[in-house]
Amino acid sequence: MTDRQRDRMYGGLLILLYAALVLAPVVAVGIVRWETGHSFLFTVGKNLALAGFTMVALQFVLSARFRWVERPFGQDLVYDFHKAMAVVATLFIVSHPLLMAIGDGVWELIYDLDVGWDIWLGRIALVLILGHVIGSTFRAALGVDYELWKRGHNAAAIAILVLAYIHSRNAGGDFDLPFLRWYWVGLLVLALGTWTFSSVVRPWLLRREPWTVRAVDRETHDTWTVALEPPEGREPFEHEPGQFHFIVFRRGRDLPEERHHWTISSSPTESRIRASTIKESGDFTATIGETRPGDEALVYGPYGRFSHRFHPDEGDLVFVAGGIGITPMMSMLRFMRDTGDRRRIRLVYTNIAERDIVFREELSEMESGAAPDLEVTHMLEEPREGWEGEEGMLDEESMERLLRPHLEERAFYVCGPPPMMDAVLAWLRDRDVPARRIHAERFEL
Amino acid sequence: MTAGARTLRIVVVLILVAALLAAVAAAWFRTEHPRPAPEEAGHDHAAVVSLPMAPSGSLHAAPSVPRGCGLPATCT
């Protein structure tokens, strides 16, 4: 069995485990319980709440960045699943009182103020989860600061879990079943334990062994490469080229201390250094140039599946990169160079202006080297007078010219600004390129 | 669309449908497909104590009903 087959089987088992955990309480009450004394619709509403609460508890596991969870899928897919299941859980939980009210005609459940405290807790949890999902979906559009949202998101998640737990244990009519009682306790412990580990224990462990910034090099006018090394006597984590890691810089000097994820732009062939190339693109990254050698950083990883190393059956490749989206490609190219991998690589690299091109000289050197067999096309939106590369943005015409010759046999790796990625992925899909030959990495988690 | 994104959509839809089906099927078993009454199933009828239903779905501040009395046969 190959590594890929093993990963697929492991991923399938994790999905089955998730489904089994969600279905277990619903199936259990269906099998064990007899009549409920309520209508069919009322009972469906209760059952949906059982599945919905289980999903809410499992959200904590999905968002905890466990490597054993993300390994077969990639962290971006796990987060996408987390977001999708949040919507499904919300649908189930909103349906819960509605179906109960419709089924037994107890509309007071929705509007009556004179109800038990446990019903009120359920109502508060319902409002919180609705606000939670809407806030998360429209955070960027509403212009809410990410760090502020993250703190609110964590606090609201705990509140929803605890309120829904107390509500269900007190108002729920099926909790005389020992299985369900213990299942609920297990879900609560799992969720709170996971939160405690990822928010308290893991940061504490990381703080005990901080990495050290060894170098900070300017790549362009707004992009820096920060090289990090683990403490003496400790080996850095193994990784594949194209993967990313989480870093918390602890620089002092009143500089912000936030957790962010960045691609590891160095090659795995580096023995002790793990470097990230970071563009000034937000409040935090605007300070990245103020990082100094000797500063501390908490580093953990690797994460992600955006690497040719996860697809050993692929031969020649096409890389389409936009702006700082070049970093995972650069890690893969450096790895190919260092290991003598002579496969043919077509790199289409788009930027706004010449001064934005990251790794320009190194790419040029690689082009003239033997491994990999690299062909680079630079494309600029705002070229200077006399620019000899491509001009404009990746559109139908330029993709036809640059990418079509490789449609039949090569795999495509795409990373860059969302509009560019959407355009390229849609173009590939419209030309029936099999999904297994398309790999994309979005930096937003 | 990448293979991962396509698989993700399929998995989400499958879990959504499976949970919905399970919720509906379980409700059907519990309401439309009642099991035999305790005496028919050989239970000691004398042991069954008639108590109100558990506060399942009860709206108002629940009367003092012992926990776990949703199933009459267990309320002994």
Coordinates of C-alpha atoms in Angstrom, one line a residue:
Chain A
M1 CA 0.0 0.0 0.0
T2 CA 1.4 3.4 -1.0
D3 CA 1.5 6.4 1.4
R4 CA -1.3 8.0 -0.7
Q5 CA -3.5 5.0 -0.4
R6 CA -2.9 4.8 3.3
D7 CA -3.8 8.5 3.7
R8 CA -7.0 8.1 1.7
M9 CA -8.0 5.1 3.8
Y10 CA -7.2 7.0 7.0
G11 CA -9.1 10.0 5.8
G12 CA -12.1 7.8 4.9
L13 CA -12.0 6.3 8.4
L14 CA -12.0 9.7 10.0
I15 CA -15.1 10.7 7.9
L16 CA -16.9 7.5 8.9
L17 CA -16.0 8.2 12.5
Y18 CA -17.4 11.7 12.3
A19 CA -20.6 10.5 10.7
A20 CA -21.0 7.7 13.3
L21 CA -20.5 10.1 16.2
V22 CA -23.2 12.4 14.7
L23 CA -25.7 9.6 14.0
A24 CA -25.1 7.6 17.2
P25 CA -27.5 9.6 19.6
V26 CA -30.2 9.8 17.0
V27 CA -30.0 6.1 16.1
A28 CA -29.8 5.2 19.8
V29 CA -33.0 6.9 20.8
G30 CA -34.7 5.5 17.7
I31 CA -33.8 2.0 18.8
V32 CA -34.1 2.2 22.5
R33 CA -36.9 4.6 23.2
W34 CA -40.5 3.7 22.7
E35 CA -43.3 6.2 22.3
T36 CA -42.5 9.8 23.0
G37 CA -46.0 11.0 23.6
H38 CA -45.4 13.6 21.0
S39 CA -46.1 14.0 17.3
F40 CA -43.8 12.8 14.5
L41 CA -42.6 16.3 13.6
F42 CA -42.0 17.2 17.3
T43 CA -39.8 14.1 17.6
V44 CA -37.9 14.9 14.3
G45 CA -37.2 18.3 15.9
K46 CA -35.8 16.7 19.0
N47 CA -33.7 14.2 17.0
L48 CA -32.2 17.1 14.9
A49 CA -31.1 18.8 18.1
L50 CA -29.3 15.6 19.1
A51 CA -27.4 15.6 15.8
G52 CA -26.9 19.4 15.9
F53 CA -25.4 19.4 19.4
T54 CA -23.0 16.6 18.5
M55 CA -21.8 18.6 15.5
V56 CA -21.3 21.7 17.7
A57 CA -19.1 19.6 20.1
L58 CA -17.1 18.2 17.2
Q59 CA -16.5 21.7 15.8
F60 CA -13.9 22.1 18.6
V61 CA -11.9 19.1 17.3
L62 CA -12.1 20.3 13.7
S63 CA -10.8 23.8 14.7
A64 CA -8.0 22.6 17.0
R65 CA -5.4 22.1 14.3
F66 CA -4.7 18.6 15.3
R67 CA -2.2 17.1 12.8
W68 CA -3.8 13.7 13.1
V69 CA -7.1 15.3 11.8
E70 CA -5.6 17.4 9.1
R71 CA -3.0 15.0 7.7
P72 CA -5.1 13.2 5.1
F73 CA -7.0 16.3 4.0
G74 CA -5.0 19.5 4.6
Q75 CA -5.9 22.2 7.1
D76 CA -7.7 24.4 4.6
L77 CA -10.1 21.5 3.7
V78 CA -10.6 20.8 7.4
Y79 CA -11.5 24.4 8.0
D80 CA -13.8 24.4 5.0
F81 CA -15.5 21.3 6.5
H82 CA -15.7 23.1 9.9
K83 CA -17.5 26.0 8.3
A84 CA -19.8 23.8 6.3
M85 CA -20.8 21.8 9.4
A86 CA -21.4 25.0 11.3
V87 CA -24.1 25.8 8.8
V88 CA -25.5 22.3 8.9
A89 CA -25.6 22.3 12.7
T90 CA -27.2 25.7 12.8
L91 CA -29.9 24.5 10.3
F92 CA -30.6 21.5 12.6
I93 CA -30.7 23.6 15.8
V94 CA -32.9 26.3 14.3
S95 CA -35.3 23.6 13.0
H96 CA -35.4 22.0 16.4
P97 CA -37.9 24.5 18.1
L98 CA -39.7 25.2 14.9
L99 CA -40.5 21.5 14.2
M100 CA -41.5 21.0 17.8
A101 CA -43.8 24.0 17.7
I102 CA -45.3 22.9 14.4
G103 CA -45.6 19.3 15.4
D104 CA -47.4 19.7 18.7
G105 CA -48.9 23.2 18.0
V106 CA -46.9 24.6 20.9
W107 CA -46.0 28.0 19.4
E108 CA -45.5 29.3 22.9
L109 CA -42.2 27.6 22.7
I110 CA -41.1 30.3 20.3
Y111 CA -42.6 33.5 21.7
D112 CA -43.8 32.9 25.3
L113 CA -41.8 34.8 27.9
D114 CA -43.1 32.7 30.8
V115 CA -41.2 29.5 30.1
G116 CA -38.7 27.5 32.2
W117 CA -35.1 28.7 32.6
D118 CA -33.8 25.8 30.6
I119 CA -35.9 26.8 27.6
W120 CA -34.4 30.3 27.9
L121 CA -30.9 28.9 27.9
G122 CA -31.8 27.0 24.7
R123 CA -33.1 30.3 23.2
I124 CA -29.9 32.2 24.1
A125 CA -27.8 29.4 22.6
L126 CA -29.9 29.5 19.4
V127 CA -29.4 33.3 19.1
L128 CA -25.7 32.9 19.8
I129 CA -25.2 30.2 17.2
L130 CA -27.1 32.2 14.6
G131 CA -25.0 35.3 15.3
H132 CA -21.9 33.1 15.4
V133 CA -22.4 31.7 11.9
I134 CA -23.6 35.0 10.4
G135 CA -20.7 36.9 12.0
S136 CA -18.1 34.3 10.7
T137 CA -19.6 34.3 7.2
F138 CA -19.7 38.0 6.8
R139 CA -16.7 39.0 9.0
A140 CA -14.6 40.3 6.2
A141 CA -17.5 42.1 4.5
L142 CA -18.4 43.7 7.8
G143 CA -14.8 44.9 8.3
V144 CA -14.5 43.2 11.7
D145 CA -10.9 42.9 12.8
Y146 CA -9.7 39.3 12.6
E147 CA -8.1 39.1 16.1
L148 CA -11.2 40.6 17.6
W149 CA -13.5 38.2 15.8
K150 CA -11.3 35.3 16.8
R151 CA -11.6 36.1 20.5
G152 CA -15.4 36.6 20.2
H153 CA -15.6 33.4 18.1
N154 CA -13.8 31.3 20.8
A155 CA -15.9 32.8 23.7
A156 CA -19.2 32.4 21.9
A157 CA -18.3 28.8 20.9
I158 CA -17.8 27.9 24.6
A159 CA -21.0 29.7 25.6
I160 CA -23.1 27.9 22.9
L161 CA -21.7 24.5 23.9
V162 CA -22.3 25.0 27.6
L163 CA -25.8 26.6 27.3
A164 CA -26.9 24.0 24.8
Y165 CA -25.6 21.2 27.1
I166 CA -27.5 22.5 30.1
H167 CA -30.6 23.1 28.0
S168 CA -30.7 19.7 26.6
R169 CA -29.9 17.9 29.8
N170 CA -32.7 19.7 31.6
A171 CA -35.4 20.1 28.9
G172 CA -34.6 17.0 26.9
G173 CA -36.9 14.1 27.5
D174 CA -34.5 11.4 26.4
F175 CA -31.8 11.9 29.0
D176 CA -33.1 9.2 31.3
L177 CA -31.2 6.9 28.9
P178 CA -27.8 6.2 30.5
F179 CA -26.2 6.0 27.1
L180 CA -27.3 9.4 26.1
R181 CA -26.4 10.9 29.4
W182 CA -22.8 9.6 29.2
Y183 CA -22.6 10.4 25.5
W184 CA -23.4 14.0 26.3
V185 CA -20.9 14.2 29.1
G186 CA -18.3 12.6 26.7
L187 CA -19.0 15.3 24.1
L188 CA -18.7 18.1 26.6
V189 CA -15.5 16.7 28.0
L190 CA -14.1 16.2 24.4
A191 CA -15.0 19.7 23.3
L192 CA -13.8 21.5 26.5
G193 CA -10.7 19.3 26.7
T194 CA -9.8 20.0 23.1
W195 CA -10.3 23.8 23.6
T196 CA -8.1 23.7 26.8
F197 CA -5.4 21.8 24.9
S198 CA -5.3 24.1 21.9
S199 CA -5.7 27.3 23.8
V200 CA -3.8 26.7 27.0
V201 CA -1.7 23.5 27.0
R202 CA -0.2 23.7 23.5
P203 CA 0.9 27.4 23.8
W204 CA 2.4 26.6 27.2
L205 CA 4.4 23.7 25.8
L206 CA 5.5 25.9 22.9
R207 CA 6.6 28.7 25.2
R208 CA 8.9 26.3 27.0
E209 CA 10.9 25.8 23.8
P210 CA 10.9 28.9 21.7
W211 CA 12.6 29.1 18.4
T212 CA 15.0 31.9 17.5
V213 CA 15.0 34.2 14.5
R214 CA 18.3 33.7 12.8
A215 CA 18.0 36.1 9.9
V216 CA 15.5 38.7 8.4
D217 CA 16.2 39.4 4.8
R218 CA 14.4 41.9 2.6
E219 CA 13.2 40.3 -0.6
T220 CA 11.3 43.2 -2.2
H221 CA 10.0 46.6 -1.0
D222 CA 7.3 45.0 1.1
T223 CA 8.3 41.3 1.5
W224 CA 10.7 39.7 4.0
T225 CA 12.1 36.3 4.6
V226 CA 12.4 35.3 8.3
A227 CA 14.6 32.3 9.0
L228 CA 13.9 30.4 12.3
E229 CA 15.9 27.8 14.1
P230 CA 14.7 25.5 17.0
P231 CA 16.4 25.6 20.4
E232 CA 19.8 23.9 20.8
G233 CA 19.5 20.2 21.1
R234 CA 16.1 20.0 19.5
E235 CA 15.5 19.0 15.8
P236 CA 13.0 21.0 13.7
F237 CA 9.9 19.2 12.5
E238 CA 10.1 17.3 9.2
H239 CA 8.0 18.8 6.4
E240 CA 7.2 18.5 2.7
P241 CA 7.9 21.5 0.4
G242 CA 4.8 23.7 0.0
Q243 CA 3.5 23.0 3.5
F244 CA 2.9 25.8 6.1
H245 CA 3.4 26.3 9.8
F246 CA 1.9 28.5 12.5
I247 CA 4.1 31.2 14.1
V248 CA 3.7 33.5 17.1
F249 CA 6.5 36.1 17.0
R250 CA 7.5 37.2 20.5
R251 CA 9.6 40.3 19.8
G252 CA 8.8 42.5 22.7
R253 CA 9.4 46.2 21.9
D254 CA 5.6 46.7 22.0
L255 CA 5.2 44.8 18.8
P256 CA 2.1 42.7 18.4
E257 CA 2.1 39.0 19.4
E258 CA -0.4 37.1 17.2
R259 CA -0.6 33.7 15.8
H260 CA -0.5 33.5 12.0
H261 CA 0.2 30.8 9.4
W262 CA 2.8 31.2 6.7
T263 CA 4.1 28.9 4.0
I264 CA 7.6 27.4 4.7
S265 CA 9.4 28.9 1.8
S266 CA 12.7 27.1 2.5
S267 CA 13.4 23.6 1.3
P268 CA 13.1 20.6 3.5
T269 CA 16.7 20.0 2.6
E270 CA 17.7 22.8 5.0
S271 CA 18.9 21.0 8.0
R272 CA 17.8 23.3 10.9
I273 CA 16.3 26.4 9.3
R274 CA 12.6 26.8 8.6
A275 CA 12.0 30.1 6.7
S276 CA 8.9 32.0 5.8
T277 CA 8.6 34.7 3.3
I278 CA 6.1 37.3 4.5
K279 CA 4.5 40.2 2.7
E280 CA 3.4 43.3 4.5
S281 CA -0.4 43.0 3.8
G282 CA -2.1 43.8 7.1
D283 CA -1.8 45.4 10.5
F284 CA 0.4 42.6 11.9
T285 CA 2.5 41.9 8.8
A286 CA 3.2 45.6 8.4
T287 CA 5.6 45.1 11.4
I288 CA 7.4 42.0 10.0
G289 CA 10.3 44.1 8.9
E290 CA 10.9 45.1 12.5
T291 CA 11.7 41.5 13.4
R292 CA 15.3 41.2 14.5
P293 CA 17.7 38.2 14.6
G294 CA 17.6 36.9 18.2
D295 CA 13.8 37.5 18.6
E296 CA 11.8 34.5 19.9
A297 CA 9.0 32.7 18.0
L298 CA 6.7 29.9 18.8
V299 CA 6.5 27.6 15.8
Y300 CA 4.4 24.5 15.2
G301 CA 3.6 22.6 12.1
P302 CA 3.7 21.4 9.4
Y303 CA 0.3 21.6 7.9
G304 CA -1.2 21.4 4.4
R305 CA -1.3 19.1 1.4
F306 CA -0.1 21.6 -1.3
S307 CA 3.0 19.7 -2.4
H308 CA 4.0 17.7 -5.4
R309 CA 5.4 15.2 -2.8
F310 CA 1.9 14.1 -2.0
H311 CA 1.3 13.2 -5.6
P312 CA 4.3 11.0 -6.6
D313 CA 2.5 9.7 -9.7
E314 CA 2.6 13.2 -11.3
G315 CA 5.4 14.0 -13.7
D316 CA 5.8 17.4 -15.4
L317 CA 4.0 20.3 -13.6
V318 CA 2.5 23.7 -14.2
F319 CA 2.8 26.3 -11.4
V320 CA 0.5 29.3 -11.6
A321 CA 1.4 31.8 -8.9
G322 CA 0.2 35.3 -8.1
G323 CA 2.2 37.7 -5.8
I324 CA 3.2 36.1 -2.5
G325 CA 1.5 32.9 -3.7
I326 CA 4.9 32.0 -5.1
T327 CA 6.1 30.8 -1.7
P328 CA 4.9 27.2 -1.8
M329 CA 6.1 26.9 -5.4
M330 CA 9.5 28.2 -4.3
S331 CA 9.8 25.6 -1.6
M332 CA 9.0 22.9 -4.1
L333 CA 11.4 24.3 -6.7
R334 CA 14.2 24.6 -4.2
F335 CA 13.6 21.0 -3.1
M336 CA 13.7 19.8 -6.8
R337 CA 16.9 21.8 -7.3
D338 CA 18.5 20.3 -4.1
T339 CA 17.5 16.8 -4.9
G340 CA 18.3 16.9 -8.6
D341 CA 14.7 16.4 -9.8
R342 CA 14.9 17.2 -13.5
R343 CA 11.2 17.2 -14.3
R344 CA 9.8 20.0 -16.5
I345 CA 8.1 22.8 -14.7
R346 CA 6.2 25.7 -16.3
L347 CA 5.9 28.6 -13.9
V348 CA 3.5 31.5 -14.8
Y349 CA 4.1 34.1 -12.2
T350 CA 1.9 37.2 -12.1
N351 CA 2.5 40.4 -10.2
I352 CA 1.4 44.0 -10.3
A353 CA 4.8 45.6 -11.0
E354 CA 8.4 44.6 -11.5
R355 CA 9.3 45.6 -8.0
D356 CA 6.8 43.1 -6.6
I357 CA 8.5 40.1 -8.1
V358 CA 9.8 37.9 -5.2
F359 CA 12.8 35.6 -5.7
R360 CA 13.4 37.0 -9.2
E361 CA 17.1 36.3 -9.3
E362 CA 16.9 32.9 -7.8
L363 CA 14.2 31.9 -10.3
S364 CA 16.4 33.1 -13.1
E365 CA 19.3 31.1 -11.7
M366 CA 17.1 28.0 -11.5
E367 CA 16.0 28.5 -15.1
S368 CA 19.6 28.3 -16.3
G369 CA 20.3 25.3 -14.1
A370 CA 19.6 21.6 -14.9
A371 CA 17.2 20.7 -12.1
P372 CA 14.4 21.3 -12.3
D373 CA 13.9 21.9 -16.1
L374 CA 12.2 25.3 -15.3
E375 CA 10.6 27.7 -17.7
V376 CA 9.4 31.0 -16.1
T377 CA 6.9 33.4 -17.6
H378 CA 6.6 36.7 -15.7
M379 CA 3.4 38.6 -16.2
L380 CA 2.9 42.2 -14.9
E381 CA -0.3 44.3 -14.6
E382 CA 1.7 47.5 -14.6
P383 CA 4.9 46.9 -16.6
R384 CA 7.5 49.6 -17.1
E385 CA 8.4 50.9 -20.5
G386 CA 10.3 48.2 -22.4
W387 CA 9.2 45.3 -20.3
E388 CA 9.7 42.1 -22.3
G389 CA 7.5 39.7 -20.4
E390 CA 3.8 39.2 -20.5
E391 CA 1.5 42.2 -19.7
G392 CA -1.9 42.4 -18.1
M393 CA -3.7 39.8 -16.0
L394 CA -4.3 36.2 -16.5
D395 CA -7.4 36.1 -18.8
E396 CA -8.9 33.7 -21.3
E397 CA -6.5 34.8 -24.0
S398 CA -3.3 34.5 -22.0
M399 CA -4.3 31.2 -20.3
E400 CA -5.1 29.8 -23.8
R401 CA -1.6 30.7 -24.9
L402 CA 0.4 29.8 -21.7
L403 CA -1.5 26.9 -20.2
R404 CA -3.3 25.1 -23.0
P405 CA -0.2 23.3 -24.3
H406 CA 0.0 21.5 -21.0
L407 CA -3.7 20.6 -20.4
E408 CA -3.5 17.0 -21.5
E409 CA -0.8 15.6 -19.3
R410 CA 0.4 18.0 -16.6
A411 CA -0.9 18.6 -13.1
F412 CA -1.6 22.2 -12.1
Y413 CA -0.7 23.9 -8.9
V414 CA -2.4 27.3 -8.3
C415 CA -1.8 29.8 -5.5
G416 CA -2.3 33.5 -5.4
P417 CA -5.0 36.2 -4.8
P418 CA -8.5 34.8 -4.8
P419 CA -9.7 36.4 -8.0
M420 CA -6.7 35.0 -9.9
M421 CA -7.2 31.6 -8.4
D422 CA -10.9 31.6 -9.2
A423 CA -10.2 32.6 -12.8
V424 CA -7.6 29.9 -13.3
L425 CA -9.6 27.2 -11.6
A426 CA -12.7 28.0 -13.6
W427 CA -10.7 28.0 -16.8
L428 CA -9.2 24.6 -16.0
R429 CA -12.6 23.2 -15.0
D430 CA -14.2 24.5 -18.2
R431 CA -11.5 22.6 -20.2
D432 CA -12.3 19.3 -18.3
V433 CA -9.0 19.0 -16.6
P434 CA -9.6 16.2 -14.1
A435 CA -9.9 17.4 -10.5
R436 CA -7.1 15.1 -9.4
R437 CA -4.7 17.1 -11.6
I438 CA -5.6 20.4 -10.0
H439 CA -4.2 21.5 -6.7
A440 CA -4.9 24.9 -5.1
E441 CA -3.9 26.6 -1.9
R442 CA -5.8 29.5 -0.4
F443 CA -3.9 31.4 2.3
E444 CA -7.1 32.3 4.2
L445 CA -8.1 29.7 6.7
Chain B
M1 CA -12.6 22.8 -8.5
T2 CA -9.9 20.6 -6.9
A3 CA -10.5 17.0 -6.0
G4 CA -10.4 17.9 -2.3
A5 CA -13.1 20.6 -2.7
R6 CA -15.3 18.2 -4.7
T7 CA -14.9 15.4 -2.1
L8 CA -15.6 17.9 0.7
R9 CA -19.0 18.9 -0.9
I10 CA -19.9 15.3 -1.3
V11 CA -19.1 14.4 2.3
V12 CA -21.0 17.4 3.7
V13 CA -24.1 16.5 1.6
L14 CA -23.9 12.8 2.6
I15 CA -23.6 13.6 6.3
L16 CA -26.5 16.2 6.0
V17 CA -28.7 13.6 4.3
A18 CA -27.7 10.8 6.6
A19 CA -28.5 12.8 9.7
L20 CA -31.8 14.0 8.3
L21 CA -32.8 10.5 7.3
A22 CA -31.7 9.1 10.7
A23 CA -33.7 11.9 12.5
V24 CA -36.8 11.1 10.4
A25 CA -36.5 7.4 10.7
A26 CA -35.9 7.4 14.4
A27 CA -39.0 9.7 14.8
W28 CA -41.0 7.4 12.7
F29 CA -40.0 4.4 14.8
R30 CA -40.9 6.2 18.0
T31 CA -44.2 7.7 16.9
E32 CA -45.7 5.8 14.0
H33 CA -44.4 2.4 14.8
P34 CA -45.1 1.8 18.5
R35 CA -43.6 -1.2 20.2
P36 CA -45.7 -3.7 22.1
A37 CA -47.2 -2.5 25.3
P38 CA -45.3 -3.6 28.4
E39 CA -47.8 -6.2 29.4
E40 CA -47.7 -7.7 25.9
A41 CA -44.0 -7.8 26.1
G42 CA -44.2 -9.8 29.4
H43 CA -43.4 -7.0 31.8
D44 CA -44.8 -7.1 35.3
H45 CA -47.7 -4.7 34.9
A46 CA -47.9 -4.1 38.6
A47 CA -44.4 -2.6 38.5
V48 CA -45.4 0.1 36.1
V49 CA -46.2 3.3 37.9
S50 CA -48.2 5.9 36.1
L51 CA -46.4 9.2 36.2
P52 CA -46.6 12.2 34.0
M53 CA -44.4 12.4 31.0
A54 CA -41.0 13.7 31.5
P55 CA -40.6 17.4 30.9
S56 CA -39.6 16.6 27.4
G57 CA -40.8 19.6 25.4
S58 CA -42.7 21.0 28.4
L59 CA -42.8 24.7 28.1
H60 CA -43.5 26.1 31.4
A61 CA -41.4 25.8 34.5
A62 CA -41.7 22.1 34.9
P63 CA -43.6 20.6 37.8
S64 CA -41.6 18.5 40.1
V65 CA -41.3 15.4 38.0
P66 CA -38.6 12.9 38.8
R67 CA -35.9 13.0 36.2
G68 CA -35.9 10.1 33.8
C69 CA -39.6 9.5 33.7
G70 CA -40.1 9.7 29.9
L71 CA -40.4 6.0 29.8
P72 CA -43.1 4.7 32.1
A73 CA -41.6 1.3 32.5
T74 CA -38.5 2.8 34.1
C75 CA -40.4 4.9 36.6
T76 CA -40.6 2.4 39.4

